[in-house]
Tab-separated table of C-alpha atoms and ligand atoms in Angstrom:
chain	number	residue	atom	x	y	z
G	19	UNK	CA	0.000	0.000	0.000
G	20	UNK	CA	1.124	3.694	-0.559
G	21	UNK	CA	0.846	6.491	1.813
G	22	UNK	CA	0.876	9.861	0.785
G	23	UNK	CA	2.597	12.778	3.126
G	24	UNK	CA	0.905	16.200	3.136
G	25	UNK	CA	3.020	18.821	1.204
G	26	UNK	CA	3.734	20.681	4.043
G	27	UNK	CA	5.199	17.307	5.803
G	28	UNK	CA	7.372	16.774	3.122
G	29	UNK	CA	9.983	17.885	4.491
G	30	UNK	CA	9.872	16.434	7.627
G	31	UNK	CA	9.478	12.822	6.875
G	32	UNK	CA	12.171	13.428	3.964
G	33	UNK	CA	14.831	14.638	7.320
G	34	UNK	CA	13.717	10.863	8.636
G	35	UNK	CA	10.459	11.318	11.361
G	36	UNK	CA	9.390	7.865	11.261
G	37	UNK	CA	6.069	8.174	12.657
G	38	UNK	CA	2.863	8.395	10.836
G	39	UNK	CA	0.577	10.996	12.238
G	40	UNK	CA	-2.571	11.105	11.114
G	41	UNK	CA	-3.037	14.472	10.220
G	42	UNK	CA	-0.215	15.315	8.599
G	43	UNK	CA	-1.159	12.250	5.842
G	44	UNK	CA	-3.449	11.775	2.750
G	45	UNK	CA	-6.018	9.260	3.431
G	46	UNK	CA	-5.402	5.679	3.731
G	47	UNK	CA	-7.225	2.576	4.820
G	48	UNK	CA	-6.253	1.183	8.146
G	49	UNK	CA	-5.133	-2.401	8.384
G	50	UNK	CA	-3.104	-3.193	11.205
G	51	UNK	CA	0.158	-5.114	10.361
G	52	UNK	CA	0.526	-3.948	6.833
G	53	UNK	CA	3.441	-3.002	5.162
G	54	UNK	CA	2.952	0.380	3.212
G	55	UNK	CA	5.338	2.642	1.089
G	56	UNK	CA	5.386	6.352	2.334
G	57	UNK	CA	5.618	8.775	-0.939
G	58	UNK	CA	5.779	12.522	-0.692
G	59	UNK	CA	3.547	14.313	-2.383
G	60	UNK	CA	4.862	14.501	-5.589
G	61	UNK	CA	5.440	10.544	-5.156
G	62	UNK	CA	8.608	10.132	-4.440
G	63	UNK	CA	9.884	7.278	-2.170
G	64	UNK	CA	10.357	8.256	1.550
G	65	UNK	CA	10.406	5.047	3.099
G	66	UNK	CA	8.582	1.930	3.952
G	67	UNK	CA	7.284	0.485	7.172
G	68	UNK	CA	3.943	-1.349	9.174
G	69	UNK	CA	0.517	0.030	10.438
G	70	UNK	CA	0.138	-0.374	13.800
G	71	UNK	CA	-2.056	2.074	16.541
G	72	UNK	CA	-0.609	2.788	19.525
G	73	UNK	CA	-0.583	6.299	21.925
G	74	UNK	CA	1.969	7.578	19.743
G	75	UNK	CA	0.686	7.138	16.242
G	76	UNK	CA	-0.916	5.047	12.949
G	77	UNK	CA	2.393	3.052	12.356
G	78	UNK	CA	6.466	3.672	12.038
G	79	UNK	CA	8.503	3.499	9.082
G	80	UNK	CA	11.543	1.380	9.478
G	81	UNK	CA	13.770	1.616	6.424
G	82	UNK	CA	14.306	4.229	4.041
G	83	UNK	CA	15.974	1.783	1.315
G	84	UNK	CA	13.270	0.756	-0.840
G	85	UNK	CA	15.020	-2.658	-1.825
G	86	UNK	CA	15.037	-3.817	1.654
G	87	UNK	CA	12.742	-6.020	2.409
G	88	UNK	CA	11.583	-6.175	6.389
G	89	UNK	CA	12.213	-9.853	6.878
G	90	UNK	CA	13.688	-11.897	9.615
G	91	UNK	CA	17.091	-10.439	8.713
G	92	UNK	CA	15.934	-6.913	8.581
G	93	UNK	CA	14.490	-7.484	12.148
G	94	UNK	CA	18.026	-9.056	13.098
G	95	UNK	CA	20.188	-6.500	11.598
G	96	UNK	CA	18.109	-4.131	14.206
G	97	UNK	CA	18.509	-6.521	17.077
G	98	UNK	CA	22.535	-6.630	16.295
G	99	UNK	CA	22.559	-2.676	15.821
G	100	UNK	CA	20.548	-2.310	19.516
G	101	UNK	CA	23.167	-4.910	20.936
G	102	UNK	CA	26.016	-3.394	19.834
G	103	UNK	CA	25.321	0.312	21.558
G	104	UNK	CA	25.181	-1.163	24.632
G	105	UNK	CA	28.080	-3.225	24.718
G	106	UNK	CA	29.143	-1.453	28.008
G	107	UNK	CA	25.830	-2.654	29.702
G	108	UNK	CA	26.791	-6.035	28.405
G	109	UNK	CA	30.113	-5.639	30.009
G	110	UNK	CA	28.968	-4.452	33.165
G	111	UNK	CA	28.688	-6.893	36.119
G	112	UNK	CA	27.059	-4.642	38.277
G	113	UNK	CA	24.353	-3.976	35.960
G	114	UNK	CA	22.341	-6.501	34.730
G	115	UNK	CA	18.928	-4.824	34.003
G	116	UNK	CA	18.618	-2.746	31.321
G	117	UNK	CA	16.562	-1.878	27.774
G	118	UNK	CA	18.251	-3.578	24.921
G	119	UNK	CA	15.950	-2.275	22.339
G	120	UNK	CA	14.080	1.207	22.672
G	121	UNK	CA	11.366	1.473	19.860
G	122	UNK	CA	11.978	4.085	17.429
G	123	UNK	CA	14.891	5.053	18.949
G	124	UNK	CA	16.382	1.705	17.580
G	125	UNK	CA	14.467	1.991	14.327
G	126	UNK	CA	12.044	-0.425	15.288
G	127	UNK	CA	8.940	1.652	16.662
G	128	UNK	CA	6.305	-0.151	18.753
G	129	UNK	CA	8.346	-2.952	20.743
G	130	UNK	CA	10.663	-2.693	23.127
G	131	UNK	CA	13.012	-5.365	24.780
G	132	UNK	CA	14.492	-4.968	28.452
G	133	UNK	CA	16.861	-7.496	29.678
G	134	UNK	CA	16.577	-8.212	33.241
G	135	UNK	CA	19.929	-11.086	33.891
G	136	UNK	CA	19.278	-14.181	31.483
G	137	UNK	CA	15.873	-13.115	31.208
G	138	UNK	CA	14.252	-11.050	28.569
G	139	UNK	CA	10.949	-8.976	28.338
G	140	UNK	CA	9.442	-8.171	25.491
G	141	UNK	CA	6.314	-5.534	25.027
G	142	UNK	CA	4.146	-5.081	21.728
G	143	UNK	CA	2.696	-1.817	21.454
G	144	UNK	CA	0.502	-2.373	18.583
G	145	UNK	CA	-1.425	-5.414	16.905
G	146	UNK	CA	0.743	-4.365	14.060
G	147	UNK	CA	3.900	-4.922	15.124
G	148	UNK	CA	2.707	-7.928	16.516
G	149	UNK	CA	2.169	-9.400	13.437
G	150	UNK	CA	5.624	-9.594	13.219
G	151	UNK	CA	6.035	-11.595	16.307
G	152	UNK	CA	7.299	-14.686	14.959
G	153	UNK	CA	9.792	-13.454	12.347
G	154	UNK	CA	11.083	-11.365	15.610
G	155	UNK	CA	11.078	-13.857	17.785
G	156	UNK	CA	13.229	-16.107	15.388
G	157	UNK	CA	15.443	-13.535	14.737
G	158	UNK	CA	16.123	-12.775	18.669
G	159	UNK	CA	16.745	-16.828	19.441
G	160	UNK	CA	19.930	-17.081	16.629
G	161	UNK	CA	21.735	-13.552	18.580
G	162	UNK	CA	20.687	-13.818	21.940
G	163	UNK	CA	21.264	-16.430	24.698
G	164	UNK	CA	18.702	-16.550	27.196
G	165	UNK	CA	17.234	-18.567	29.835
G	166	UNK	CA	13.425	-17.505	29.194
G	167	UNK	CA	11.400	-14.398	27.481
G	168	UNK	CA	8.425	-12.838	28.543
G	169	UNK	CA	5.957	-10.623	26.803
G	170	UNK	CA	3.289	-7.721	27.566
G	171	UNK	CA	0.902	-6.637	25.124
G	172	UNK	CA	0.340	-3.414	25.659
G	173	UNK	CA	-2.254	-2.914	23.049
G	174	UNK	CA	-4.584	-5.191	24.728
G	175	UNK	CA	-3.159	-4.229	28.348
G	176	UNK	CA	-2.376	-8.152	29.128
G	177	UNK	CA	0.483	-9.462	30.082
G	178	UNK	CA	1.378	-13.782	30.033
G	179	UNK	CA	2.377	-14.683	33.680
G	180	UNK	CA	4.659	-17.922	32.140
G	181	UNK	CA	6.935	-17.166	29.667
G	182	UNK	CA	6.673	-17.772	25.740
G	183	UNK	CA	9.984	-19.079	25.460
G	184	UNK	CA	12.424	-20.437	27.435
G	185	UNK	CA	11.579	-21.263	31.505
G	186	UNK	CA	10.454	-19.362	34.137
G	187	UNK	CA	12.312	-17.263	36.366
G	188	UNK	CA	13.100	-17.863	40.070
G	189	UNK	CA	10.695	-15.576	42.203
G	190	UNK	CA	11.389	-13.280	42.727
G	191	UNK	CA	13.965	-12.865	39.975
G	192	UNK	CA	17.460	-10.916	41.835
G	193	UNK	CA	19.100	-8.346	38.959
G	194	UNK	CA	22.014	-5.629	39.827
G	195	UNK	CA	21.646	-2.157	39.258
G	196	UNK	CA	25.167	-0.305	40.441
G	197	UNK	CA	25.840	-3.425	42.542
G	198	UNK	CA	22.665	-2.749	44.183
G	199	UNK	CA	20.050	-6.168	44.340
G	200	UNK	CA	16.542	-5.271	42.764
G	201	UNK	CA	13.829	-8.196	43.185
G	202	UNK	CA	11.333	-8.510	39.912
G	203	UNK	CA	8.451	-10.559	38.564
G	204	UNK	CA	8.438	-10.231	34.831
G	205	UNK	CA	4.971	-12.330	34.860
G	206	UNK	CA	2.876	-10.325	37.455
G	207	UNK	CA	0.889	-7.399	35.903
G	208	UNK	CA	2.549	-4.625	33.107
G	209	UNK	CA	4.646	-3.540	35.655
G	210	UNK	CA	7.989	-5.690	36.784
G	211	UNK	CA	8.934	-3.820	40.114
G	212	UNK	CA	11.629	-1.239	38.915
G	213	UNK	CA	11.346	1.211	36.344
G	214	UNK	CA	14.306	1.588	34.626
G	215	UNK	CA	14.587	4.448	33.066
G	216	UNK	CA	15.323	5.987	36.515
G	217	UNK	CA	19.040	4.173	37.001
G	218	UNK	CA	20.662	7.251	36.728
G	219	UNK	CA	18.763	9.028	39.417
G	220	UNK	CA	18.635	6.174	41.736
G	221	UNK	CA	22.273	6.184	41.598
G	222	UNK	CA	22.999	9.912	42.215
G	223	UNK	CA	20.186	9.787	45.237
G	224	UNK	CA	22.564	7.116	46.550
G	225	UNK	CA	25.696	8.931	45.710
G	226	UNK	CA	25.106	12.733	46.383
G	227	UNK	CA	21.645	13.005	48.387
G	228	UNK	CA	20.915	10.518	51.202
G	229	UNK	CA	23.710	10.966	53.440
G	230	UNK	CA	22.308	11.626	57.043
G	231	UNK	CA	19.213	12.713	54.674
G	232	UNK	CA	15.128	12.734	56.479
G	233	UNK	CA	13.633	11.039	53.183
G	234	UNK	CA	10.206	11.162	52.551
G	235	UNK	CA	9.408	8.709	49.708
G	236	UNK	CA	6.194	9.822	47.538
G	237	UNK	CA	4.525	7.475	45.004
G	238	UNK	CA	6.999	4.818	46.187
G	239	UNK	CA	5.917	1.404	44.450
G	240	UNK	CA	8.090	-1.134	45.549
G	241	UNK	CA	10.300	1.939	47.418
G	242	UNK	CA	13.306	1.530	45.213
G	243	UNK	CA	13.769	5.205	45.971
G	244	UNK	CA	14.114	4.655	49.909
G	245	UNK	CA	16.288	1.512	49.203
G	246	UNK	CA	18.890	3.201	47.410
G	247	UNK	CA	18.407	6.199	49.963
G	248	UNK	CA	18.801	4.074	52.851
G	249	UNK	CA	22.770	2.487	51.578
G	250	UNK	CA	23.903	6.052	50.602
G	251	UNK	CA	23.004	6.530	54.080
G	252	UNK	CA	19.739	7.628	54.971
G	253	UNK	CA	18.762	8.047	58.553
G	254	UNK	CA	15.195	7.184	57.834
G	255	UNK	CA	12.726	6.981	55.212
G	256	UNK	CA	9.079	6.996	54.879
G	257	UNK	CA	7.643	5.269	51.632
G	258	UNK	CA	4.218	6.382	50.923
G	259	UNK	CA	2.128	4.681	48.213
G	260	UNK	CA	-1.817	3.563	47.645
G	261	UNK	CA	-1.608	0.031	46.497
G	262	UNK	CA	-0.987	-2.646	48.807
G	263	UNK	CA	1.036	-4.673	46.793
G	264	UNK	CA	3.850	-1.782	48.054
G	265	UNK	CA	4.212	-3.166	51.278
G	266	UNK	CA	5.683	-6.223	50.874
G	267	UNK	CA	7.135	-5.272	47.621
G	268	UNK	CA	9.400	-2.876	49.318
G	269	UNK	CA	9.749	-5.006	52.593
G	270	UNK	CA	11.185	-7.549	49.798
G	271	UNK	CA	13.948	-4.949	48.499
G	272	UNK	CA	15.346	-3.785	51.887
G	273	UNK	CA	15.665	-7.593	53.412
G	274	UNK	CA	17.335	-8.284	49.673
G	275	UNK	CA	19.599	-5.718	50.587
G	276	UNK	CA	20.418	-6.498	54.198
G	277	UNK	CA	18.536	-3.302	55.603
G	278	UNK	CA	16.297	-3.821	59.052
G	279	UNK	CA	13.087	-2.432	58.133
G	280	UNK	CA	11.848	-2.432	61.395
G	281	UNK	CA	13.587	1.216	61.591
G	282	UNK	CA	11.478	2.561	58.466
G	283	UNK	CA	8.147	3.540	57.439
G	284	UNK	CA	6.599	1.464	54.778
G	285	UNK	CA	2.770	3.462	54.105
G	286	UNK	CA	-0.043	2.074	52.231
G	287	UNK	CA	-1.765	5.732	51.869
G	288	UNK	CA	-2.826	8.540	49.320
G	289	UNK	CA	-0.125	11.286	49.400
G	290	UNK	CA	-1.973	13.920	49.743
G	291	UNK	CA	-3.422	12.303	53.019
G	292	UNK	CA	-0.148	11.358	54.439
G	293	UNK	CA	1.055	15.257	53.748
G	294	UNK	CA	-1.849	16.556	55.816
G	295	UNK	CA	-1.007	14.325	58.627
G	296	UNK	CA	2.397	15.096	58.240
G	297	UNK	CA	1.878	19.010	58.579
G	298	UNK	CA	0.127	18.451	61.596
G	299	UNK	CA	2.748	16.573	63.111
G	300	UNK	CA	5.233	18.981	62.395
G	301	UNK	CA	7.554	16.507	60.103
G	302	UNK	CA	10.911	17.354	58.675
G	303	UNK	CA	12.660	15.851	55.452
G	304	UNK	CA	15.859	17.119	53.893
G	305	UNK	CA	15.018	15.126	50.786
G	306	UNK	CA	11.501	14.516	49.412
G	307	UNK	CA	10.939	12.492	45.847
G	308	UNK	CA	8.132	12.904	43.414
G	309	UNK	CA	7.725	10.666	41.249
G	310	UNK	CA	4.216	10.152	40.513
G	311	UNK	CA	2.071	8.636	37.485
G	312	UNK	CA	1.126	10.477	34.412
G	313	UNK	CA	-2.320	9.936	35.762
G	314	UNK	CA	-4.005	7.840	38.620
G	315	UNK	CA	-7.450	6.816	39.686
G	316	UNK	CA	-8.385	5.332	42.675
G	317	UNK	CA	-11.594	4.661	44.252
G	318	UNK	CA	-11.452	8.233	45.407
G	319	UNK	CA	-8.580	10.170	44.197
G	320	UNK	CA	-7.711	11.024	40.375
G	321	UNK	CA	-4.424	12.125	40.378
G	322	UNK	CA	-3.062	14.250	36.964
G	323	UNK	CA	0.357	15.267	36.955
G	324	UNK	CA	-0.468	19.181	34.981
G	325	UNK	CA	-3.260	19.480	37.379
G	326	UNK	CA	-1.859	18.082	40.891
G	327	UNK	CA	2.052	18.976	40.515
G	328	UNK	CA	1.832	22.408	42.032
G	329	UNK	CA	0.002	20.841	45.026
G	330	UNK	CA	2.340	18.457	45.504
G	331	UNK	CA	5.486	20.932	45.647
G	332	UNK	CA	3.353	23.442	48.159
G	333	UNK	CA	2.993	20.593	50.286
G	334	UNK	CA	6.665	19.153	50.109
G	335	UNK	CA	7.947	23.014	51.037
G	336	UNK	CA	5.548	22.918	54.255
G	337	UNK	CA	7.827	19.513	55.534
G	338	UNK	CA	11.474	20.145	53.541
G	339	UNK	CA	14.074	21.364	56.038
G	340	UNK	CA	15.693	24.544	55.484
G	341	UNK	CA	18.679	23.576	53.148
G	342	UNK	CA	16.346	20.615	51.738
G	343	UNK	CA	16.297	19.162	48.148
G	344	UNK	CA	13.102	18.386	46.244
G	345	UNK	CA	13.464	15.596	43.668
G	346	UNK	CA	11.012	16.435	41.124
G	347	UNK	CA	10.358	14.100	38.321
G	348	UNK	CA	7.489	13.431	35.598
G	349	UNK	CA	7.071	10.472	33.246
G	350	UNK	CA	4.358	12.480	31.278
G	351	UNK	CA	5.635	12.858	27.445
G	352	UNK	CA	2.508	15.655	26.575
G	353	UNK	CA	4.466	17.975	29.420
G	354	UNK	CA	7.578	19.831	27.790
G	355	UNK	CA	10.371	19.889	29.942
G	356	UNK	CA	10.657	23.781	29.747
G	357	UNK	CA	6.576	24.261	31.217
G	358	UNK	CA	7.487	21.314	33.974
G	359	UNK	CA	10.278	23.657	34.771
G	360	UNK	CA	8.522	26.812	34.914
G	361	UNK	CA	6.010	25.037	36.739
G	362	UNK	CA	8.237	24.168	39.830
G	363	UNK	CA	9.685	27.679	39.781
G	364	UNK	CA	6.670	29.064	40.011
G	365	UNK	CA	5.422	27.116	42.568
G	366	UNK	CA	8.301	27.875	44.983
G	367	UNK	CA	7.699	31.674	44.245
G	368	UNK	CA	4.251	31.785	44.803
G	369	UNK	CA	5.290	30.188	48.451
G	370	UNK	CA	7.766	32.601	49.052
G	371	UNK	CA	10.812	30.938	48.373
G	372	UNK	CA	12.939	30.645	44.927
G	373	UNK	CA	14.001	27.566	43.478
G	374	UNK	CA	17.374	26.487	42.809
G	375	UNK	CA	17.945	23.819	40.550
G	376	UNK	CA	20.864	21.849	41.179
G	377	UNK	CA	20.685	19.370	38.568
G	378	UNK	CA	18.522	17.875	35.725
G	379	UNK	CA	18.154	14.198	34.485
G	380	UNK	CA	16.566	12.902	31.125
G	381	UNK	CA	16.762	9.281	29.792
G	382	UNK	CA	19.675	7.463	30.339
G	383	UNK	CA	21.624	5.660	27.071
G	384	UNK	CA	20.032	2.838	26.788
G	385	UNK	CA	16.339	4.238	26.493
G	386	UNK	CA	17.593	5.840	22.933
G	387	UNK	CA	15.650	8.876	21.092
G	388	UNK	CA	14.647	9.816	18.124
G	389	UNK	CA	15.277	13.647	18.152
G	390	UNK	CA	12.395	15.533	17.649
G	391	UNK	CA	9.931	13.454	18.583
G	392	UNK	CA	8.766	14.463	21.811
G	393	UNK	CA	6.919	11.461	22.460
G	394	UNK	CA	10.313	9.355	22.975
G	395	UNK	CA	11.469	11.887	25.345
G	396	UNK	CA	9.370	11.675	28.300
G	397	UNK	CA	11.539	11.677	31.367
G	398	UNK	CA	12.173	15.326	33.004
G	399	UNK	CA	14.053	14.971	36.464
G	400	UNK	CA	15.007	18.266	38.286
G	401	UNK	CA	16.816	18.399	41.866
G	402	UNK	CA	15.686	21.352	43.493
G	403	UNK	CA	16.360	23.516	46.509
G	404	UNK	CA	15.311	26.837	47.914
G	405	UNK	CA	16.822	30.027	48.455
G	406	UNK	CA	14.815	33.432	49.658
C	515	SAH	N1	8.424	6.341	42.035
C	515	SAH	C1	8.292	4.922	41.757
C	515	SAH	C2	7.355	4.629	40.625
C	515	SAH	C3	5.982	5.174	40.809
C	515	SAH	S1	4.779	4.277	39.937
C	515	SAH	C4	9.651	4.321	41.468
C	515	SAH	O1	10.605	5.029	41.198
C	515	SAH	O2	9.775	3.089	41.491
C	515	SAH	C5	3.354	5.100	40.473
C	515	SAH	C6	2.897	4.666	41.851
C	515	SAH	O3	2.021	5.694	42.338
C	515	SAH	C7	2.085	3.387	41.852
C	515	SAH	O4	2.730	2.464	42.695
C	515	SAH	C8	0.716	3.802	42.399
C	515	SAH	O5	0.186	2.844	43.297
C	515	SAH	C9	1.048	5.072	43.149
C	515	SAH	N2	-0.048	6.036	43.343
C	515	SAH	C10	-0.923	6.522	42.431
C	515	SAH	N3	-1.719	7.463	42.975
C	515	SAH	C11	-1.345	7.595	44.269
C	515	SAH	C12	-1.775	8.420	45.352
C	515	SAH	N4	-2.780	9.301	45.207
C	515	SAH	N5	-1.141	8.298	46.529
C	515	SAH	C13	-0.129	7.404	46.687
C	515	SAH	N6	0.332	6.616	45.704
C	515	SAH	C14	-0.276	6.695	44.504
């Protein structure tokens, strides 16, 4: 099939954007899975690719040479290319979790492929690309030695608890990050226990913020945040989060680590509930972490990060001690990293205060961009302090 680009797209998809936007197209039929031919307007060829819906888009185009066909070797050759960039994860004992394949950013939009030790997981964005499942698949098993693969499909939101391929992981499963242990279930829910697009800041939390640090936890999950807190030296943390899952989940990750969690505070709560009680009680934190969904519902609460950030930094400056550091971070790829800025700045200033920002984050290398398109770009992590 052939897909024509709006004139004044041209240009754009000639420079490479390899994802089909609706708008900027000439009309097509949609059938997930198949393989079309992008022309400009004037009908030139711009590249080929596969239909697939996801959040982002109608499809990606994968290869700009019109001879190549998108085959098992095609799909190899990309696996190979991923592998190769991250030869120092590969090489790195004390890091055995990380993405091997990032989407576009790889050239291979709608699947990604983290490793997690000898096991792999695999998640489909689009019945599209999962029409290429098997030729993937194949291609994976001749380059990459593994003990047993797992896959989401995020299209339909389900998830296999066994895995596809291969055998099943000891539970919980123990990977490194920085010599640290992390416990994860690739088989329970979307979710595996870390996210790890935040390695980076995990680390420098560790390295450069915990020492002797009052750490309040927000959003905490399985309170990977207060683990890595606690060995750079911590005197206490409180994890807050709503699901009960969190509880033993982070219980699990301190007594992994050797750390007596009878000394912290592990909180099955809504935030904003634990900050009023918090205010009352006159609590004090030298280093408080947000880190909270793009959007939440609960039975009572909806939590959206444009509409409930500001709250959430008020709130932090009524418990952060004097020379305190907010850690202020948002997974939310529709929220520009220059408004989320602006945002915290003004927040401090309307409290009285002005914000200081010690240092930013984005993704680390392994979660690889496409420049330009904003919707590979989504992490914005700012370390913040106040001054009057
Ligand atoms: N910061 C975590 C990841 C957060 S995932 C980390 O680095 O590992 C988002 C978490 O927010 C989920 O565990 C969810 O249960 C929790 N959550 C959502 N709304 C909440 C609320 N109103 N109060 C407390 N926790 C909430």
């Amino acid at each position: 099939m052939e897909i024509f680009v709006n004139k004044a797209y041209d240009k754009k998809y000639e420079e490479g954007f390899p994802l089909l936007i609706k708008e900027w197209l000439a009309d097509f039929p949609m059938k997930e899975g198949e393989i079309f031919h992008l022309m400009s307007s004037k009908g030139r060829f711009l590249g080929k690719g596969y239909l697939g819906r996801q959040n982002k888009g109608l499809g990606w185009v994968l290869s700009r040479k019109e001879s190549e066909p998108l085959d098992e070797t095609f799909f190899m050759n990309r696996l190979a290319a991923a592998m190769n960039k991250r030869k120092r994860f590969f090489y790195d004992d004390a890091t055995t979790a990380f993405r091997l394949l990032n989407g576009e950013g790889d050239g291979l939009g709608g699947l990604t492929i983290d490793r997690y030790g000898d096991y792999y997981l695999f998640n489909w964005y689009s019945e599209g690309i999962w029409r290429f499942r098997e030729m993937i698949l194949e291609a994976f098993k001749k380059i990459v030695l593994f003990e047993g693969i797992y896959e989401k499909r995020r299209f339909e939101g389900d998830f296999m608890e066994e895995p596809t391929l291969g055998r099943a992981h000891p539970k919980p499963l123990t990977v490194l990050e920085n010599g640290v242990k992390i416990a994860v279930d690739l088989g329970e829910g979307l979710m595996t226990g870390v996210f790890l697009d935040q390695r980076e800041v995990r680390r420098r939390v560790m390295e450069q913020y915990a020492d002797e640090a009052r750490v309040l936890n927000t959003f905490s999950y399985t309170g990977l945040f207060s683990l890595f807190a606690l060995l750079g030296g911590a005197s206490h943390t409180v994890s807050v989060d709503l699901a009960n899952r969190s509880y033993p989940r982070t219980l699990e990750q301190f007594s992994l680590n050797g750390i007596d969690a009878s000394r912290e505070e592990i909180l099955v709560e809504d935030v904003f509930n634990y900050f009023r009680r918090a205010v009352k009680a006159g609590e004090v934190f030298d280093l408080i972490l947000l880190d909270p969904p793009s959007y939440a519902k609960s039975k009572d609460v909806t939590f959206k990060v444009q509409k409930d950030y500001p709250r959430l930094i008020r709130e932090s400056l009524k418990l952060l001690s004097p020379s305190g550091v907010i850690l202020a971070s948002t997974n939310q790829s529709s929220y520009p990293r220059e408004s989320f800025q602006r945002m915290i700045e003004k927040t401090f200033q309307e409290e009285g205060c002005r914000a200081d920002l010690l240092e930013a984050f984005e993704l680390p290398e392994d979660f690889r961009r496409v420049p330009g398109l904003m919707e590979s770009d989504y992490l914005k992590v700012f370390f913040v302090t106040r001054s009057r």
